[in-house]
mmCIF file of C-alpha atoms in Angstrom:
data_model
loop_
_atom_site.group_PDB
_atom_site.id
_atom_site.type_symbol
_atom_site.label_atom_id
_atom_site.label_comp_id
_atom_site.label_asym_id
_atom_site.label_seq_id
_atom_site.Cartn_x
_atom_site.Cartn_y
_atom_site.Cartn_z
ATOM 1 C CA UNK A 174 -125.524 117.555 -289.362
ATOM 2 C CA UNK A 175 -123.078 119.884 -291.074
ATOM 3 C CA UNK A 176 -120.711 118.577 -293.701
ATOM 4 C CA UNK A 177 -117.186 120.011 -293.910
ATOM 5 C CA UNK A 178 -117.634 123.327 -295.647
ATOM 6 C CA UNK A 179 -117.556 127.055 -295.294
ATOM 7 C CA UNK A 180 -119.929 126.950 -292.326
ATOM 8 C CA UNK A 181 -117.582 124.854 -290.166
ATOM 9 C CA UNK A 182 -116.149 127.750 -288.229
ATOM 10 C CA UNK A 183 -116.237 128.719 -284.579
ATOM 11 C CA UNK A 184 -118.234 131.560 -283.079
ATOM 12 C CA UNK A 185 -115.532 134.242 -282.952
ATOM 13 C CA UNK A 186 -117.484 136.595 -280.669
ATOM 14 C CA UNK A 187 -118.242 133.852 -278.151
ATOM 15 C CA UNK A 188 -114.602 132.740 -278.048
ATOM 16 C CA UNK A 189 -113.431 136.306 -277.504
ATOM 17 C CA UNK A 190 -116.019 136.934 -274.804
ATOM 18 C CA UNK A 191 -114.862 133.791 -272.984
ATOM 19 C CA UNK A 192 -111.238 134.943 -273.111
ATOM 20 C CA UNK A 193 -112.189 138.334 -271.680
ATOM 21 C CA UNK A 194 -114.344 136.758 -268.959
ATOM 22 C CA UNK A 195 -111.543 134.424 -267.857
ATOM 23 C CA UNK A 196 -109.116 137.376 -267.860
ATOM 24 C CA UNK A 197 -111.148 138.992 -265.073
ATOM 25 C CA UNK A 198 -109.885 136.240 -262.747
ATOM 26 C CA UNK A 199 -106.419 136.890 -261.339
ATOM 27 C CA UNK A 200 -105.907 140.314 -262.910
ATOM 28 C CA UNK A 201 -102.380 141.641 -263.179
ATOM 29 C CA UNK A 202 -101.244 145.171 -262.458
ATOM 30 C CA UNK A 203 -100.756 146.264 -266.074
ATOM 31 C CA UNK A 204 -103.624 144.751 -268.040
ATOM 32 C CA UNK A 205 -102.602 141.101 -268.009
ATOM 33 C CA UNK A 206 -103.006 138.271 -265.534
ATOM 34 C CA UNK A 207 -101.395 136.815 -262.424
ATOM 35 C CA UNK A 208 -103.188 133.488 -262.102
ATOM 36 C CA UNK A 209 -100.318 131.311 -260.985
ATOM 37 C CA UNK A 210 -100.881 127.610 -260.525
ATOM 38 C CA UNK A 211 -102.600 126.356 -257.359
ATOM 39 C CA UNK A 212 -103.445 129.854 -256.128
ATOM 40 C CA UNK A 213 -106.939 130.959 -255.170
ATOM 41 C CA UNK A 214 -107.204 132.643 -258.580
ATOM 42 C CA UNK A 215 -106.308 129.366 -260.281
ATOM 43 C CA UNK A 216 -109.069 127.633 -258.318
ATOM 44 C CA UNK A 217 -111.550 130.327 -259.379
ATOM 45 C CA UNK A 218 -110.548 129.982 -263.035
ATOM 46 C CA UNK A 219 -110.950 126.209 -262.833
ATOM 47 C CA UNK A 220 -114.428 126.579 -261.363
ATOM 48 C CA UNK A 221 -115.510 128.881 -264.195
ATOM 49 C CA UNK A 222 -114.101 126.477 -266.811
ATOM 50 C CA UNK A 223 -115.911 123.562 -265.161
ATOM 51 C CA UNK A 224 -119.202 125.465 -265.266
ATOM 52 C CA UNK A 225 -118.766 126.271 -268.950
ATOM 53 C CA UNK A 226 -117.886 122.685 -269.823
ATOM 54 C CA UNK A 227 -120.893 121.263 -268.016
ATOM 55 C CA UNK A 228 -123.138 123.812 -269.727
ATOM 56 C CA UNK A 229 -121.797 122.521 -273.050
ATOM 57 C CA UNK A 230 -122.876 118.984 -272.133
ATOM 58 C CA UNK A 231 -119.464 117.622 -271.163
ATOM 59 C CA UNK A 232 -118.582 115.510 -268.153
ATOM 60 C CA UNK A 233 -115.552 116.437 -266.045
ATOM 61 C CA UNK A 234 -112.892 114.202 -264.510
ATOM 62 C CA UNK A 235 -109.795 115.255 -262.559
ATOM 63 C CA UNK A 236 -106.606 113.274 -261.992
ATOM 64 C CA UNK A 237 -104.261 113.244 -258.996
ATOM 65 C CA UNK A 238 -102.232 116.115 -260.466
ATOM 66 C CA UNK A 239 -105.345 118.266 -260.679
ATOM 67 C CA UNK A 240 -105.503 118.114 -264.472
ATOM 68 C CA UNK A 241 -109.049 118.628 -265.767
ATOM 69 C CA UNK A 242 -110.519 116.439 -268.548
ATOM 70 C CA UNK A 243 -113.901 117.516 -269.998
ATOM 71 C CA UNK A 244 -115.371 114.871 -272.318
ATOM 72 C CA UNK A 245 -117.887 115.102 -275.149
ATOM 73 C CA UNK A 246 -118.873 111.491 -275.944
ATOM 74 C CA UNK A 247 -118.474 109.912 -279.359
ATOM 75 C CA UNK A 248 -120.765 107.419 -281.068
ATOM 76 C CA UNK A 249 -118.248 104.553 -280.908
ATOM 77 C CA UNK A 250 -117.854 103.391 -277.293
ATOM 78 C CA UNK A 251 -114.571 101.634 -278.123
ATOM 79 C CA UNK A 252 -112.904 104.579 -279.883
ATOM 80 C CA UNK A 253 -110.081 106.384 -278.100
ATOM 81 C CA UNK A 254 -110.649 110.109 -277.537
ATOM 82 C CA UNK A 255 -109.175 113.018 -279.463
ATOM 83 C CA UNK A 256 -107.706 115.470 -276.954
ATOM 84 C CA UNK A 257 -107.427 119.255 -277.124
ATOM 85 C CA UNK A 258 -105.279 120.712 -274.373
ATOM 86 C CA UNK A 259 -103.366 123.617 -272.918
ATOM 87 C CA UNK A 260 -103.353 125.466 -269.571
ATOM 88 C CA UNK A 261 -105.159 128.144 -267.572
ATOM 89 C CA UNK A 262 -102.274 129.043 -265.230
ATOM 90 C CA UNK A 263 -100.179 132.132 -266.017
ATOM 91 C CA UNK A 264 -96.857 133.731 -265.274
ATOM 92 C CA UNK A 265 -96.724 136.272 -262.390
ATOM 93 C CA UNK A 266 -96.858 139.000 -265.031
ATOM 94 C CA UNK A 267 -98.591 137.009 -267.738
ATOM 95 C CA UNK A 268 -100.903 137.888 -270.586
ATOM 96 C CA UNK A 269 -104.525 136.982 -271.272
ATOM 97 C CA UNK A 270 -103.826 134.447 -274.014
ATOM 98 C CA UNK A 271 -100.777 132.267 -273.252
ATOM 99 C CA UNK A 272 -102.275 128.817 -272.661
ATOM 100 C CA UNK A 273 -105.770 130.157 -272.010
ATOM 101 C CA UNK A 274 -106.437 130.561 -275.739
ATOM 102 C CA UNK A 275 -105.834 126.832 -276.262
ATOM 103 C CA UNK A 276 -108.131 125.693 -273.461
ATOM 104 C CA UNK A 277 -110.989 128.045 -274.313
ATOM 105 C CA UNK A 278 -110.632 127.357 -278.040
ATOM 106 C CA UNK A 279 -111.048 123.677 -277.179
ATOM 107 C CA UNK A 280 -114.239 124.582 -275.346
ATOM 108 C CA UNK A 281 -115.328 126.668 -278.344
ATOM 109 C CA UNK A 282 -114.729 123.675 -280.638
ATOM 110 C CA UNK A 283 -117.210 121.698 -278.543
ATOM 111 C CA UNK A 284 -119.720 124.562 -278.457
ATOM 112 C CA UNK A 285 -119.454 124.966 -282.235
ATOM 113 C CA UNK A 286 -119.886 121.228 -282.822
ATOM 114 C CA UNK A 287 -123.018 121.421 -280.694
ATOM 115 C CA UNK A 288 -124.286 124.406 -282.716
ATOM 116 C CA UNK A 289 -123.611 122.652 -286.032
ATOM 117 C CA UNK A 290 -125.055 119.310 -284.931
ATOM 118 C CA UNK A 291 -121.785 117.501 -285.555
ATOM 119 C CA UNK A 292 -121.409 114.090 -283.929
ATOM 120 C CA UNK A 293 -118.050 112.326 -283.998
ATOM 121 C CA UNK A 294 -117.114 108.663 -283.770
ATOM 122 C CA UNK A 295 -114.316 109.384 -281.309
ATOM 123 C CA UNK A 296 -114.972 111.255 -278.059
ATOM 124 C CA UNK A 297 -113.375 114.707 -277.819
ATOM 125 C CA UNK A 298 -111.743 115.753 -274.546
ATOM 126 C CA UNK A 299 -110.750 119.307 -273.600
ATOM 127 C CA UNK A 300 -107.879 119.381 -271.114
ATOM 128 C CA UNK A 301 -106.536 121.952 -268.648
ATOM 129 C CA UNK A 302 -103.080 120.743 -267.600
ATOM 130 C CA UNK A 303 -101.848 121.770 -264.138
ATOM 131 C CA UNK A 304 -98.680 123.860 -263.772
ATOM 132 C CA UNK A 305 -97.649 124.241 -267.379
ATOM 133 C CA UNK A 306 -95.820 127.482 -266.693
ATOM 134 C CA UNK A 307 -93.475 126.277 -263.948
ATOM 135 C CA UNK A 308 -93.318 129.832 -262.618
ATOM 136 C CA UNK A 309 -94.282 128.798 -259.105
ATOM 137 C CA UNK A 310 -93.249 125.121 -259.085
ATOM 138 C CA UNK A 311 -90.394 123.907 -261.296
ATOM 139 C CA UNK A 312 -90.264 122.162 -263.678
ATOM 140 C CA UNK A 313 -92.683 123.513 -266.245
ATOM 141 C CA UNK A 314 -95.231 121.171 -267.861
ATOM 142 C CA UNK A 315 -95.267 119.294 -264.561
ATOM 143 C CA UNK A 316 -98.635 117.531 -264.812
ATOM 144 C CA UNK A 317 -98.226 116.508 -268.454
ATOM 145 C CA UNK A 318 -94.744 115.249 -267.587
ATOM 146 C CA UNK A 319 -96.205 112.994 -264.892
ATOM 147 C CA UNK A 320 -98.914 111.911 -267.353
ATOM 148 C CA UNK A 321 -96.243 110.883 -269.865
ATOM 149 C CA UNK A 322 -94.306 108.937 -267.230
ATOM 150 C CA UNK A 323 -91.293 111.253 -267.418
ATOM 151 C CA UNK A 324 -91.788 112.717 -263.907
ATOM 152 C CA UNK A 325 -92.613 110.795 -260.744
ATOM 153 C CA UNK A 326 -95.846 111.737 -258.951
ATOM 154 C CA UNK A 327 -94.203 111.895 -255.522
ATOM 155 C CA UNK A 328 -91.450 114.102 -256.932
ATOM 156 C CA UNK A 329 -94.097 116.420 -258.394
ATOM 157 C CA UNK A 330 -95.926 116.620 -255.078
ATOM 158 C CA UNK A 331 -92.659 117.498 -253.308
ATOM 159 C CA UNK A 332 -91.804 120.499 -255.487
ATOM 160 C CA UNK A 333 -91.631 123.740 -253.502
ATOM 161 C CA UNK A 334 -92.412 127.317 -254.426
ATOM 162 C CA UNK A 335 -90.162 130.220 -253.301
ATOM 163 C CA UNK A 336 -92.091 130.375 -250.001
ATOM 164 C CA UNK A 337 -91.429 126.700 -249.248
ATOM 165 C CA UNK A 338 -94.996 125.520 -249.933
ATOM 166 C CA UNK A 339 -95.218 122.161 -251.686
ATOM 167 C CA UNK A 340 -97.178 121.392 -254.819
ATOM 168 C CA UNK A 341 -99.038 118.548 -253.114
ATOM 169 C CA UNK A 342 -100.145 120.637 -250.163
ATOM 170 C CA UNK A 343 -101.284 123.537 -252.333
ATOM 171 C CA UNK A 344 -103.220 121.229 -254.665
ATOM 172 C CA UNK A 345 -105.101 119.912 -251.631
ATOM 173 C CA UNK A 346 -105.602 123.410 -250.245
ATOM 174 C CA UNK A 347 -107.445 124.663 -253.327
ATOM 175 C CA UNK A 348 -109.535 121.479 -253.492
ATOM 176 C CA UNK A 349 -108.516 120.144 -256.881
ATOM 177 C CA UNK A 350 -106.921 116.771 -256.109
ATOM 178 C CA UNK A 351 -108.693 114.214 -258.296
ATOM 179 C CA UNK A 352 -108.969 110.475 -257.835
ATOM 180 C CA UNK A 353 -108.023 109.423 -261.360
ATOM 181 C CA UNK A 354 -104.579 107.847 -261.758
ATOM 182 C CA UNK A 355 -102.256 110.095 -263.748
ATOM 183 C CA UNK A 356 -101.514 108.725 -267.203
ATOM 184 C CA UNK A 357 -104.232 106.064 -267.119
ATOM 185 C CA UNK A 358 -105.937 107.654 -270.119
ATOM 186 C CA UNK A 359 -105.129 106.637 -273.691
ATOM 187 C CA UNK A 360 -105.252 109.121 -276.556
ATOM 188 C CA UNK A 361 -106.148 108.690 -280.212
ATOM 189 C CA UNK A 362 -104.568 112.087 -280.945
ATOM 190 C CA UNK A 363 -103.637 115.313 -279.168
ATOM 191 C CA UNK A 364 -103.986 118.898 -280.464
ATOM 192 C CA UNK A 365 -102.759 122.076 -278.789
ATOM 193 C CA UNK A 366 -103.480 125.612 -279.991
ATOM 194 C CA UNK A 367 -101.272 128.434 -278.720
ATOM 195 C CA UNK A 368 -100.070 131.919 -279.450
ATOM 196 C CA UNK A 369 -96.636 131.836 -281.073
ATOM 197 C CA UNK A 370 -94.843 133.720 -278.277
ATOM 198 C CA UNK A 371 -92.437 134.950 -280.940
ATOM 199 C CA UNK A 372 -92.379 137.411 -283.862
ATOM 200 C CA UNK A 373 -92.158 135.141 -286.907
ATOM 201 C CA UNK A 374 -95.815 134.741 -287.930
ATOM 202 C CA UNK A 375 -96.577 138.443 -287.600
ATOM 203 C CA UNK A 376 -93.415 139.399 -289.495
ATOM 204 C CA UNK A 377 -94.276 136.963 -292.306
ATOM 205 C CA UNK A 378 -97.942 138.062 -292.370
ATOM 206 C CA UNK A 379 -99.163 134.523 -291.722
ATOM 207 C CA UNK A 380 -102.248 133.845 -289.638
ATOM 208 C CA UNK A 381 -101.533 130.176 -288.933
ATOM 209 C CA UNK A 382 -98.375 128.454 -287.773
ATOM 210 C CA UNK A 383 -98.295 124.747 -288.631
ATOM 211 C CA UNK A 384 -96.022 123.474 -285.875
ATOM 212 C CA UNK A 385 -93.739 120.683 -287.035
ATOM 213 C CA UNK A 386 -91.232 120.515 -284.151
ATOM 214 C CA UNK A 387 -90.626 121.820 -280.637
ATOM 215 C CA UNK A 388 -87.260 122.784 -279.204
ATOM 216 C CA UNK A 389 -85.672 120.694 -276.488
ATOM 217 C CA UNK A 390 -84.858 122.344 -273.165
ATOM 218 C CA UNK A 391 -82.607 122.177 -270.123
ATOM 219 C CA UNK A 392 -83.259 124.185 -266.961
ATOM 220 C CA UNK A 393 -80.054 124.173 -264.907
ATOM 221 C CA UNK A 394 -80.408 125.497 -261.357
ATOM 222 C CA UNK A 395 -77.087 126.810 -260.049
ATOM 223 C CA UNK A 396 -76.381 127.261 -256.346
ATOM 224 C CA UNK A 397 -73.281 129.375 -255.738
ATOM 225 C CA UNK A 398 -71.816 129.614 -252.247
ATOM 226 C CA UNK A 399 -69.645 132.565 -251.284
ATOM 227 C CA UNK A 400 -69.025 134.422 -248.019
ATOM 228 C CA UNK A 401 -71.272 137.130 -246.649
ATOM 229 C CA UNK A 402 -69.279 140.306 -245.963
ATOM 230 C CA UNK A 403 -69.736 144.057 -245.754
ATOM 231 C CA UNK A 404 -69.700 145.602 -249.222
ATOM 232 C CA UNK A 405 -67.984 148.781 -247.975
ATOM 233 C CA UNK A 406 -65.266 147.471 -245.697
ATOM 234 C CA UNK A 407 -64.178 144.206 -247.341
ATOM 235 C CA UNK A 408 -61.148 144.682 -249.641
ATOM 236 C CA UNK A 409 -61.747 143.613 -253.221
ATOM 237 C CA UNK A 410 -58.978 141.013 -253.122
ATOM 238 C CA UNK A 411 -60.386 139.403 -249.968
ATOM 239 C CA UNK A 412 -63.932 138.758 -251.171
ATOM 240 C CA UNK A 413 -65.559 135.411 -251.975
ATOM 241 C CA UNK A 414 -68.246 136.969 -254.121
ATOM 242 C CA UNK A 415 -71.008 134.625 -255.277
ATOM 243 C CA UNK A 416 -72.704 137.568 -257.007
ATOM 244 C CA UNK A 417 -69.660 138.203 -259.180
ATOM 245 C CA UNK A 418 -69.496 134.528 -260.126
ATOM 246 C CA UNK A 419 -73.180 134.630 -261.065
ATOM 247 C CA UNK A 420 -72.628 137.693 -263.282
ATOM 248 C CA UNK A 421 -69.766 136.025 -265.121
ATOM 249 C CA UNK A 422 -71.814 132.854 -265.636
ATOM 250 C CA UNK A 423 -74.746 134.854 -267.055
ATOM 251 C CA UNK A 424 -72.409 136.499 -269.568
ATOM 252 C CA UNK A 425 -70.866 133.116 -270.366
ATOM 253 C CA UNK A 426 -74.305 131.608 -271.107
ATOM 254 C CA UNK A 427 -74.879 134.355 -273.673
ATOM 255 C CA UNK A 428 -71.513 133.552 -275.261
ATOM 256 C CA UNK A 429 -72.194 129.815 -275.434
ATOM 257 C CA UNK A 430 -75.601 130.362 -277.048
ATOM 258 C CA UNK A 431 -74.043 132.656 -279.660
ATOM 259 C CA UNK A 432 -71.296 130.121 -280.333
ATOM 260 C CA UNK A 433 -73.979 127.559 -281.221
ATOM 261 C CA UNK A 434 -75.955 129.600 -283.749
ATOM 262 C CA UNK A 435 -78.148 129.080 -285.614
ATOM 263 C CA UNK A 436 -81.043 127.624 -283.682
ATOM 264 C CA UNK A 437 -79.925 127.880 -280.039
ATOM 265 C CA UNK A 438 -80.967 130.207 -277.223
ATOM 266 C CA UNK A 439 -79.868 130.660 -273.634
ATOM 267 C CA UNK A 440 -80.455 133.041 -270.767
ATOM 268 C CA UNK A 441 -81.278 133.569 -267.100
ATOM 269 C CA UNK A 442 -84.708 134.757 -265.990
ATOM 270 C CA UNK A 443 -84.744 134.019 -262.267
ATOM 271 C CA UNK A 444 -82.232 134.560 -259.469
ATOM 272 C CA UNK A 445 -82.253 134.812 -255.690
ATOM 273 C CA UNK A 446 -79.595 136.503 -253.554
ATOM 274 C CA UNK A 447 -79.117 135.686 -249.867
ATOM 275 C CA UNK A 448 -79.308 137.633 -247.618
ATOM 276 C CA UNK A 449 -80.370 140.080 -250.365
ATOM 277 C CA UNK A 450 -79.215 143.168 -248.482
ATOM 278 C CA UNK A 451 -77.837 146.286 -250.179
ATOM 279 C CA UNK A 452 -74.606 146.370 -248.207
ATOM 280 C CA UNK A 453 -73.888 142.656 -247.782
ATOM 281 C CA UNK A 454 -72.074 140.530 -250.352
ATOM 282 C CA UNK A 455 -74.249 137.478 -250.981
ATOM 283 C CA UNK A 456 -73.360 134.270 -249.215
ATOM 284 C CA UNK A 457 -75.550 132.314 -251.617
ATOM 285 C CA UNK A 458 -76.957 132.930 -255.082
ATOM 286 C CA UNK A 459 -79.472 130.599 -256.739
ATOM 287 C CA UNK A 460 -80.430 131.094 -260.384
ATOM 288 C CA UNK A 461 -81.695 129.068 -263.320
ATOM 289 C CA UNK A 462 -80.097 128.872 -266.751
ATOM 290 C CA UNK A 463 -82.592 128.166 -269.562
ATOM 291 C CA UNK A 464 -81.112 126.721 -272.772
ATOM 292 C CA UNK A 465 -83.041 125.460 -275.798
ATOM 293 C CA UNK A 466 -82.475 124.039 -279.273
ATOM 294 C CA UNK A 467 -84.287 121.790 -281.759
ATOM 295 C CA UNK A 468 -80.930 120.020 -282.273
ATOM 296 C CA UNK A 469 -80.277 117.343 -279.623
ATOM 297 C CA UNK A 470 -76.496 117.384 -280.042
ATOM 298 C CA UNK A 471 -76.309 121.178 -279.741
ATOM 299 C CA UNK A 472 -78.623 121.178 -276.729
ATOM 300 C CA UNK A 473 -76.604 118.640 -274.790
ATOM 301 C CA UNK A 474 -73.328 120.183 -275.927
ATOM 302 C CA UNK A 475 -74.393 123.582 -274.593
ATOM 303 C CA UNK A 476 -75.236 122.051 -271.230
ATOM 304 C CA UNK A 477 -71.844 120.362 -270.949
ATOM 305 C CA UNK A 478 -69.987 123.526 -271.956
ATOM 306 C CA UNK A 479 -71.925 125.776 -269.571
ATOM 307 C CA UNK A 480 -71.390 123.472 -266.601
ATOM 308 C CA UNK A 481 -67.662 123.105 -267.327
ATOM 309 C CA UNK A 482 -67.063 126.839 -267.797
ATOM 310 C CA UNK A 483 -69.148 127.691 -264.718
ATOM 311 C CA UNK A 484 -66.971 125.377 -262.615
ATOM 312 C CA UNK A 485 -63.860 127.178 -263.900
ATOM 313 C CA UNK A 486 -65.336 130.622 -263.141
ATOM 314 C CA UNK A 487 -66.275 129.637 -259.604
ATOM 315 C CA UNK A 488 -62.975 127.924 -258.888
ATOM 316 C CA UNK A 489 -61.060 131.072 -259.884
ATOM 317 C CA UNK A 490 -63.102 133.107 -257.392
ATOM 318 C CA UNK A 491 -63.111 130.541 -254.594
ATOM 319 C CA UNK A 492 -66.900 130.196 -254.857
ATOM 320 C CA UNK A 493 -68.678 126.884 -254.352
ATOM 321 C CA UNK A 494 -70.823 125.677 -257.236
ATOM 322 C CA UNK A 495 -73.477 122.981 -257.545
ATOM 323 C CA UNK A 496 -75.906 122.365 -260.429
ATOM 324 C CA UNK A 497 -79.250 120.560 -260.548
ATOM 325 C CA UNK A 498 -81.221 119.903 -263.724
ATOM 326 C CA UNK A 499 -84.718 120.983 -262.651
ATOM 327 C CA UNK A 500 -86.366 120.787 -266.070
ATOM 328 C CA UNK A 501 -85.718 118.911 -269.299
ATOM 329 C CA UNK A 502 -87.286 117.505 -272.419
ATOM 330 C CA UNK A 503 -85.740 116.395 -275.693
ATOM 331 C CA UNK A 504 -86.587 118.054 -279.020
ATOM 332 C CA UNK A 505 -89.943 116.858 -280.380
ATOM 333 C CA UNK A 506 -91.049 116.000 -283.917
ATOM 334 C CA UNK A 507 -94.830 116.195 -284.175
ATOM 335 C CA UNK A 508 -96.937 113.554 -285.913
ATOM 336 C CA UNK A 509 -96.744 114.026 -289.720
ATOM 337 C CA UNK A 510 -100.363 112.990 -290.338
ATOM 338 C CA UNK A 511 -101.736 115.424 -287.776
ATOM 339 C CA UNK A 512 -99.442 118.154 -289.081
ATOM 340 C CA UNK A 513 -100.823 117.495 -292.573
ATOM 341 C CA UNK A 514 -104.375 117.695 -291.212
ATOM 342 C CA UNK A 515 -103.669 121.118 -289.700
ATOM 343 C CA UNK A 516 -102.079 122.332 -292.921
ATOM 344 C CA UNK A 517 -105.033 121.122 -295.014
ATOM 345 C CA UNK A 518 -107.510 122.814 -292.666
ATOM 346 C CA UNK A 519 -105.649 126.110 -293.020
ATOM 347 C CA UNK A 520 -105.611 125.751 -296.800
ATOM 348 C CA UNK A 521 -109.318 124.880 -296.984
ATOM 349 C CA UNK A 522 -110.127 127.984 -294.940
ATOM 350 C CA UNK A 523 -107.902 130.202 -297.064
ATOM 351 C CA UNK A 524 -105.631 131.243 -294.195
ATOM 352 C CA UNK A 525 -102.040 132.206 -294.932
ATOM 353 C CA UNK A 526 -99.897 129.649 -293.133
ATOM 354 C CA UNK A 527 -96.334 128.435 -292.749
ATOM 355 C CA UNK A 528 -94.390 125.691 -291.004
ATOM 356 C CA UNK A 529 -92.880 126.772 -287.701
ATOM 357 C CA UNK A 530 -90.796 125.326 -284.860
ATOM 358 C CA UNK A 531 -92.012 126.123 -281.361
ATOM 359 C CA UNK A 532 -89.376 127.964 -279.382
ATOM 360 C CA UNK A 533 -91.303 127.503 -276.135
ATOM 361 C CA UNK A 534 -92.104 124.268 -274.357
ATOM 362 C CA UNK A 535 -95.713 123.091 -274.213
ATOM 363 C CA UNK A 536 -97.719 120.216 -272.758
ATOM 364 C CA UNK A 537 -97.834 118.848 -276.310
ATOM 365 C CA UNK A 538 -94.145 118.011 -275.922
ATOM 366 C CA UNK A 539 -94.978 115.419 -273.259
ATOM 367 C CA UNK A 540 -98.236 114.321 -274.909
ATOM 368 C CA UNK A 541 -96.210 113.510 -278.032
ATOM 369 C CA UNK A 542 -94.364 110.855 -276.019
ATOM 370 C CA UNK A 543 -97.550 108.832 -275.527
ATOM 371 C CA UNK A 544 -99.749 109.660 -278.535
ATOM 372 C CA UNK A 545 -99.737 111.291 -281.976
ATOM 373 C CA UNK A 546 -99.656 115.037 -281.309
ATOM 374 C CA UNK A 547 -99.316 118.385 -283.003
ATOM 375 C CA UNK A 548 -99.793 122.103 -282.432
ATOM 376 C CA UNK A 549 -101.358 125.113 -284.124
ATOM 377 C CA UNK A 550 -100.145 128.670 -283.559
ATOM 378 C CA UNK A 551 -101.471 132.149 -284.201
ATOM 379 C CA UNK A 552 -99.439 135.388 -284.166
ATOM 380 C CA UNK A 553 -99.078 137.675 -281.175
ATOM 381 C CA UNK A 554 -98.335 141.380 -281.436
ATOM 382 C CA UNK A 555 -94.610 142.049 -281.571
ATOM 383 C CA UNK A 556 -93.934 138.456 -280.593
ATOM 384 C CA UNK A 557 -94.393 139.534 -276.965
ATOM 385 C CA UNK A 558 -95.419 136.945 -274.362
ATOM 386 C CA UNK A 559 -94.847 136.247 -270.652
ATOM 387 C CA UNK A 560 -95.658 139.925 -270.341
ATOM 388 C CA UNK A 561 -98.867 141.717 -269.357
ATOM 389 C CA UNK A 562 -98.741 143.610 -272.663
ATOM 390 C CA UNK A 563 -99.189 140.337 -274.595
ATOM 391 C CA UNK A 564 -101.834 140.912 -277.283
ATOM 392 C CA UNK A 565 -103.617 139.210 -280.184
ATOM 393 C CA UNK A 566 -106.564 140.156 -282.392
ATOM 394 C CA UNK A 567 -110.001 138.549 -282.353
ATOM 395 C CA UNK A 568 -109.402 137.490 -285.967
ATOM 396 C CA UNK A 569 -106.120 135.762 -285.093
ATOM 397 C CA UNK A 570 -107.774 133.962 -282.187
ATOM 398 C CA UNK A 571 -110.733 132.697 -284.196
ATOM 399 C CA UNK A 572 -108.626 131.786 -287.233
ATOM 400 C CA UNK A 573 -106.576 129.275 -285.310
ATOM 401 C CA UNK A 574 -109.705 127.984 -283.597
ATOM 402 C CA UNK A 575 -111.325 127.453 -287.013
ATOM 403 C CA UNK A 576 -108.321 125.352 -288.047
ATOM 404 C CA UNK A 577 -108.474 123.469 -284.750
ATOM 405 C CA UNK A 578 -112.180 122.705 -285.256
ATOM 406 C CA UNK A 579 -111.660 121.274 -288.729
ATOM 407 C CA UNK A 580 -108.581 119.236 -287.812
ATOM 408 C CA UNK A 581 -110.255 117.807 -284.720
ATOM 409 C CA UNK A 582 -113.461 116.881 -286.568
ATOM 410 C CA UNK A 583 -111.461 115.210 -289.325
ATOM 411 C CA UNK A 584 -109.407 113.235 -286.800
ATOM 412 C CA UNK A 585 -112.404 112.311 -284.622
ATOM 413 C CA UNK A 586 -114.449 111.291 -287.671
ATOM 414 C CA UNK A 587 -117.967 112.507 -288.409
ATOM 415 C CA UNK A 588 -120.504 109.884 -287.369
ATOM 416 C CA UNK A 589 -122.787 108.509 -290.057
#
């Protein structure tokens, strides 16, 4: 049995090889990945992860949202498990590391504990949450939201992708509907390791981000209704142009975010025009506004302002406007004791570290509603993520995994 010391580190080469092997599944077109949730590629990635977990001596369970839980037993049968989680699904043009690093680093923690002969009092569970990205089925962090009781299971099953396929049907199609009730599990603690998805750690030359908070989020889906008309023969003063209203709202969102600096962001990343023809003014435009802040009052104030100003813009153009909140979570403060454990692990290992607030949402945001939780981050090149050019170094990857290993072992308790 290894005592906490210099030898309690992961196998960096094995972790990197696992990342590269998983990246072969659902390849993108520019070096990244397109392994969207509940696709055939997602099913293939799940199967590979299952095989690796079983080879490491873990047992696998799956809940009704398709979330995978791989368990390494502890020595105390009454002790609640320590969870390590993230996701294997990607954006349509995603990178090799967003989410995947956290899941495979959790697996590497187990493999390294096996190598070092470390037994823990608490079981350790590695988790692959379903549909963290929300790229295909909104909202993001769907399965962890159901787990935390914030999202209804039937609502989750009813969510549709752009082709009209439902989450529930696609989960059945790929064969990953489990029998376990969602949220039935209890957690002693929850850790999530992730790339930063921003430029701060790299700019500050820090290898480890000790995540203290996570921004809150609103996803506001706007449906604007205009009148389809020929773009060449309809006079400008006789148009009911939903596209023009959309453009003015997008600019307004930028203005509102800038009015609420520091610490707020807002933008639009998805929109659909109908009928989406070059020479037809759109009769309907659907798009999603994404606003975030670690400050609850600013977050909710931005939402109210954006909805009010959008109504004014549409009214002036004669365009119909409806809004649905399709994603939301409040700002999160992570557990101080777990945060301190991460910080101490980074210090013991000699890694340069700093406190950081997560700008992106993660499954840890919902896990924090039901258990003590925290996150660890490593840099990514140029802060680039949700892009096939997303990149990290082997040293960055293993550094955060080393911290994860130490913090998890400390929290799970080394068995006598």
